[in-house]
Amino acid sequence: MATRTRRPERRQEPLSREHIVGAAVELLDAVGEDGLTFRALAERLATGPGAIYWHVRGKTELLAAATDAVVAAAVTIEPAESAESADSPQDGIRAVALGLFDAIEEHPWLATQLATQLSRSPWGTVAPRIFESIGRQVCALGVPEESWFTATSALMHYILGAAGQNAANTASAGTARPDVDRAVVLDAVSAAWEGLDPDDYPFTRAVAKQVRGHDDREQFLAGIALILAGITAIHSLTT
């Protein structure tokens, strides 16, 4: 007697670009950029690759859309409930900065994709979205219009650079020695710096102890505070 081959279950709800991008983000988080294929995505969405191509033309566009979706969520600032409780522009900048910092740490593929998107297609959606979210707060600080681009660029470069480096450090430590925790790694770095030649590296030796036990988020926010203090000081001097 002939037997019927069981067909894979098909999705019940209509397929949309939003569903595709959301599934792509999940795949990227799970298996990385190399594992993101239209075949794997089709299996996750219980559909055929052709249906996905109807909404997304290829992997490059899919990666850009996934990056933009994560960035959009990261830089969204919830409005204050009232004017009295409205956040300051400084708070807004810190919120955007931490949103991106956490997103880059949560999604290991994001730092590389941000660098790719910003260098290859700065006219796309990702760069303007980040620039806009920071720039609006810079305007609200009272920075003169002729300094908007410079101030916003300084903040954006610091945020993406520091967050990306932090994510790279985390990934490198986990790959090289997955059984060793962060405190052990920092102790090793601190000890290595303390052992440097005192004539060639007097400053590095002096701060070596500060490496131990430092908090990455606090250090990141301290950098934001330094830049904001500089922007405020320069603006005060020029008005």
Short mmCIF file of C-alpha atoms in Angstrom, two decimals:
data_model
loop_
_atom_site.label_atom_id
_atom_site.label_comp_id
_atom_site.label_asym_id
_atom_site.label_seq_id
_atom_site.Cartn_x
_atom_site.Cartn_y
_atom_site.Cartn_z
CA MET A 1 0.00 0.00 0.00
CA ALA A 2 1.35 3.41 -0.95
CA THR A 3 1.93 5.85 1.86
CA ARG A 4 1.60 9.58 1.68
CA THR A 5 4.60 11.75 2.46
CA ARG A 6 3.72 14.19 5.17
CA ARG A 7 4.12 17.74 3.97
CA PRO A 8 5.70 20.32 6.26
CA GLU A 9 3.21 22.55 8.02
CA ARG A 10 2.66 25.90 6.41
CA ARG A 11 2.22 29.14 8.28
CA GLN A 12 -1.35 30.25 8.85
CA GLU A 13 -0.89 34.03 9.03
CA PRO A 14 0.11 36.07 5.97
CA LEU A 15 3.83 36.45 5.41
CA SER A 16 5.06 40.02 5.72
CA ARG A 17 8.37 41.82 5.49
CA GLU A 18 8.16 42.51 9.23
CA HIS A 19 7.80 38.79 10.01
CA ILE A 20 10.71 37.97 7.71
CA VAL A 21 13.00 40.57 9.28
CA GLY A 22 12.07 39.46 12.80
CA ALA A 23 12.88 35.84 11.95
CA ALA A 24 16.15 36.95 10.35
CA VAL A 25 17.16 38.71 13.57
CA GLU A 26 16.42 35.53 15.53
CA LEU A 27 18.51 33.47 13.12
CA LEU A 28 21.38 35.93 13.25
CA ASP A 29 21.35 35.80 17.05
CA ALA A 30 21.32 32.00 17.00
CA VAL A 31 23.74 31.08 14.21
CA GLY A 32 25.38 34.29 13.03
CA GLU A 33 25.65 35.84 9.60
CA ASP A 34 26.99 32.69 7.93
CA GLY A 35 23.97 30.73 9.12
CA LEU A 36 21.49 33.24 7.74
CA THR A 37 20.36 31.64 4.48
CA PHE A 38 17.05 31.93 2.70
CA ARG A 39 16.61 28.20 3.07
CA ALA A 40 17.08 28.31 6.84
CA LEU A 41 14.84 31.37 7.02
CA ALA A 42 12.15 29.63 4.96
CA GLU A 43 12.21 26.67 7.37
CA ARG A 44 11.86 28.96 10.36
CA LEU A 45 8.95 30.78 8.73
CA ALA A 46 7.34 27.54 7.42
CA THR A 47 7.24 28.88 3.89
CA GLY A 48 9.18 28.66 0.65
CA PRO A 49 12.23 30.74 -0.33
CA GLY A 50 10.28 32.20 -3.23
CA ALA A 51 7.78 33.76 -0.86
CA ILE A 52 10.62 35.48 0.99
CA TYR A 53 12.13 36.83 -2.23
CA TRP A 54 8.79 38.48 -2.92
CA HIS A 55 9.46 40.76 0.07
CA VAL A 56 13.29 40.85 0.21
CA ARG A 57 15.52 40.77 -2.86
CA GLY A 58 18.59 39.16 -1.32
CA LYS A 59 20.79 38.64 1.73
CA THR A 60 22.36 42.10 1.54
CA GLU A 61 18.95 43.75 1.75
CA LEU A 62 17.90 41.34 4.50
CA LEU A 63 20.95 42.13 6.62
CA ALA A 64 20.36 45.86 6.18
CA ALA A 65 16.71 45.48 7.18
CA ALA A 66 17.61 43.37 10.24
CA THR A 67 20.21 45.92 11.32
CA ASP A 68 17.76 48.78 10.89
CA ALA A 69 15.05 46.96 12.86
CA VAL A 70 17.33 46.38 15.84
CA VAL A 71 18.68 49.94 15.71
CA ALA A 72 15.16 51.40 15.49
CA ALA A 73 14.16 49.58 18.67
CA ALA A 74 17.40 50.55 20.42
CA VAL A 75 17.17 54.30 19.81
CA THR A 76 13.47 54.67 20.56
CA ILE A 77 12.97 56.93 23.56
CA GLU A 78 9.67 56.62 25.38
CA PRO A 79 7.99 60.03 25.79
CA ALA A 80 7.73 61.42 29.30
CA GLU A 81 4.31 61.32 30.96
CA SER A 82 4.25 65.06 31.56
CA ALA A 83 6.20 68.22 30.91
CA GLU A 84 7.24 68.32 34.56
CA SER A 85 8.83 64.86 34.34
CA ALA A 86 10.31 65.38 30.89
CA ASP A 87 13.80 64.01 30.51
CA SER A 88 16.64 66.41 29.81
CA PRO A 89 18.53 66.28 26.51
CA GLN A 90 21.45 64.75 28.42
CA ASP A 91 19.13 61.98 29.64
CA GLY A 92 17.93 61.48 26.08
CA ILE A 93 21.47 61.09 24.79
CA ARG A 94 22.31 58.63 27.56
CA ALA A 95 19.17 56.65 26.75
CA VAL A 96 20.06 56.40 23.08
CA ALA A 97 23.67 55.54 23.94
CA LEU A 98 22.71 52.77 26.35
CA GLY A 99 20.09 51.46 23.95
CA LEU A 100 22.76 51.00 21.28
CA PHE A 101 25.31 49.69 23.80
CA ASP A 102 22.91 47.01 25.01
CA ALA A 103 21.75 46.12 21.51
CA ILE A 104 25.32 45.62 20.29
CA GLU A 105 26.07 43.45 23.31
CA GLU A 106 22.85 41.44 22.92
CA HIS A 107 23.24 40.84 19.18
CA PRO A 108 26.82 39.65 18.47
CA TRP A 109 26.47 40.28 14.72
CA LEU A 110 25.29 43.87 15.04
CA ALA A 111 28.64 45.64 15.50
CA THR A 112 29.99 44.23 12.23
CA GLN A 113 26.80 45.04 10.37
CA LEU A 114 26.73 48.60 11.72
CA ALA A 115 30.27 49.16 10.47
CA THR A 116 29.30 47.69 7.11
CA GLN A 117 26.13 49.73 6.76
CA LEU A 118 27.73 52.99 7.84
CA SER A 119 30.73 52.65 5.54
CA ARG A 120 29.10 51.16 2.45
CA SER A 121 25.70 52.81 2.49
CA PRO A 122 25.61 55.90 4.75
CA TRP A 123 22.66 57.08 2.64
CA GLY A 124 20.59 54.09 3.82
CA THR A 125 18.27 54.06 6.82
CA VAL A 126 20.68 53.04 9.59
CA ALA A 127 23.05 56.02 9.66
CA PRO A 128 20.31 58.68 9.45
CA ARG A 129 18.28 56.89 12.13
CA ILE A 130 21.14 56.94 14.63
CA PHE A 131 22.21 60.45 13.64
CA GLU A 132 18.66 61.77 13.99
CA SER A 133 18.12 60.22 17.42
CA ILE A 134 21.31 61.83 18.77
CA GLY A 135 21.04 65.05 16.79
CA ARG A 136 17.60 65.97 18.12
CA GLN A 137 19.00 65.85 21.65
CA VAL A 138 22.04 67.89 20.63
CA CYS A 139 19.69 70.56 19.26
CA ALA A 140 17.75 70.51 22.51
CA LEU A 141 20.97 71.13 24.42
CA GLY A 142 21.15 74.55 22.77
CA VAL A 143 24.20 73.81 20.65
CA PRO A 144 24.53 76.39 17.82
CA GLU A 145 23.39 75.08 14.44
CA GLU A 146 26.85 75.40 12.91
CA SER A 147 28.11 72.88 15.52
CA TRP A 148 25.28 70.33 15.23
CA PHE A 149 27.09 68.06 12.80
CA THR A 150 30.38 68.02 14.70
CA ALA A 151 28.83 67.48 18.13
CA THR A 152 26.48 64.78 16.90
CA SER A 153 29.25 63.04 14.97
CA ALA A 154 31.51 63.00 18.03
CA LEU A 155 28.81 61.36 20.13
CA MET A 156 27.86 58.88 17.42
CA HIS A 157 31.45 57.82 16.77
CA TYR A 158 32.15 57.37 20.48
CA ILE A 159 28.94 55.39 21.10
CA LEU A 160 29.41 52.98 18.20
CA GLY A 161 33.17 52.67 18.68
CA ALA A 162 33.08 52.04 22.42
CA ALA A 163 30.06 49.73 22.25
CA GLY A 164 31.56 47.82 19.35
CA GLN A 165 34.90 47.40 21.11
CA ASN A 166 33.16 46.20 24.27
CA ALA A 167 31.23 43.60 22.26
CA ALA A 168 34.44 42.51 20.51
CA ASN A 169 36.23 42.12 23.86
CA THR A 170 33.37 40.01 25.21
CA ALA A 171 33.28 37.82 22.13
CA SER A 172 37.07 37.41 22.06
CA ALA A 173 37.26 36.44 25.73
CA GLY A 174 34.44 33.94 25.35
CA THR A 175 35.92 32.35 22.25
CA ALA A 176 39.48 32.11 23.50
CA ARG A 177 38.71 30.88 27.01
CA PRO A 178 35.00 30.09 27.47
CA ASP A 179 35.64 28.62 30.93
CA VAL A 180 37.19 31.82 32.29
CA ASP A 181 35.06 34.64 33.65
CA ARG A 182 35.53 38.35 33.04
CA ALA A 183 37.18 39.05 36.42
CA VAL A 184 39.97 36.58 35.70
CA VAL A 185 40.61 38.12 32.28
CA LEU A 186 40.75 41.64 33.75
CA ASP A 187 43.12 40.48 36.47
CA ALA A 188 45.41 39.05 33.82
CA VAL A 189 45.36 42.30 31.83
CA SER A 190 46.00 44.34 34.94
CA ALA A 191 48.93 42.14 35.97
CA ALA A 192 50.41 42.35 32.46
CA TRP A 193 50.21 46.14 32.48
CA GLU A 194 51.79 46.33 35.92
CA GLY A 195 54.69 44.30 34.56
CA LEU A 196 55.47 46.71 31.72
CA ASP A 197 58.71 48.65 31.61
CA PRO A 198 58.27 51.66 33.95
CA ASP A 199 60.34 53.92 31.71
CA ASP A 200 58.36 53.16 28.54
CA TYR A 201 54.89 52.81 30.08
CA PRO A 202 54.66 54.95 33.24
CA PHE A 203 51.05 55.99 32.63
CA THR A 204 49.77 52.52 31.72
CA ARG A 205 51.39 51.06 34.83
CA ALA A 206 49.81 53.81 36.94
CA VAL A 207 46.26 52.96 35.84
CA ALA A 208 46.74 49.19 35.70
CA LYS A 209 44.94 48.62 39.01
CA GLN A 210 41.86 50.46 37.70
CA VAL A 211 41.39 47.76 35.06
CA ARG A 212 40.45 45.27 37.77
CA GLY A 213 36.74 45.20 38.49
CA HIS A 214 35.78 48.17 36.36
CA ASP A 215 32.20 48.25 35.08
CA ASP A 216 31.91 48.49 31.30
CA ARG A 217 28.56 50.29 31.34
CA GLU A 218 29.71 52.82 33.94
CA GLN A 219 32.89 53.46 31.98
CA PHE A 220 30.85 53.86 28.79
CA LEU A 221 28.52 56.39 30.45
CA ALA A 222 31.52 58.23 31.90
CA GLY A 223 32.76 58.73 28.35
CA ILE A 224 29.37 60.13 27.35
CA ALA A 225 29.52 62.50 30.33
CA LEU A 226 32.97 63.73 29.27
CA ILE A 227 31.80 64.48 25.74
CA LEU A 228 28.65 66.22 26.98
CA ALA A 229 30.72 68.29 29.40
CA GLY A 230 32.98 69.32 26.55
CA ILE A 231 30.04 70.23 24.31
CA THR A 232 28.48 72.26 27.13
CA ALA A 233 31.76 74.02 27.94
CA ILE A 234 32.47 74.93 24.35
CA HIS A 235 28.93 76.19 23.85
CA SER A 236 29.17 78.28 27.01
CA LEU A 237 32.42 79.82 25.81
CA THR A 238 31.00 80.77 22.44
CA THR A 239 27.76 82.37 23.61
#
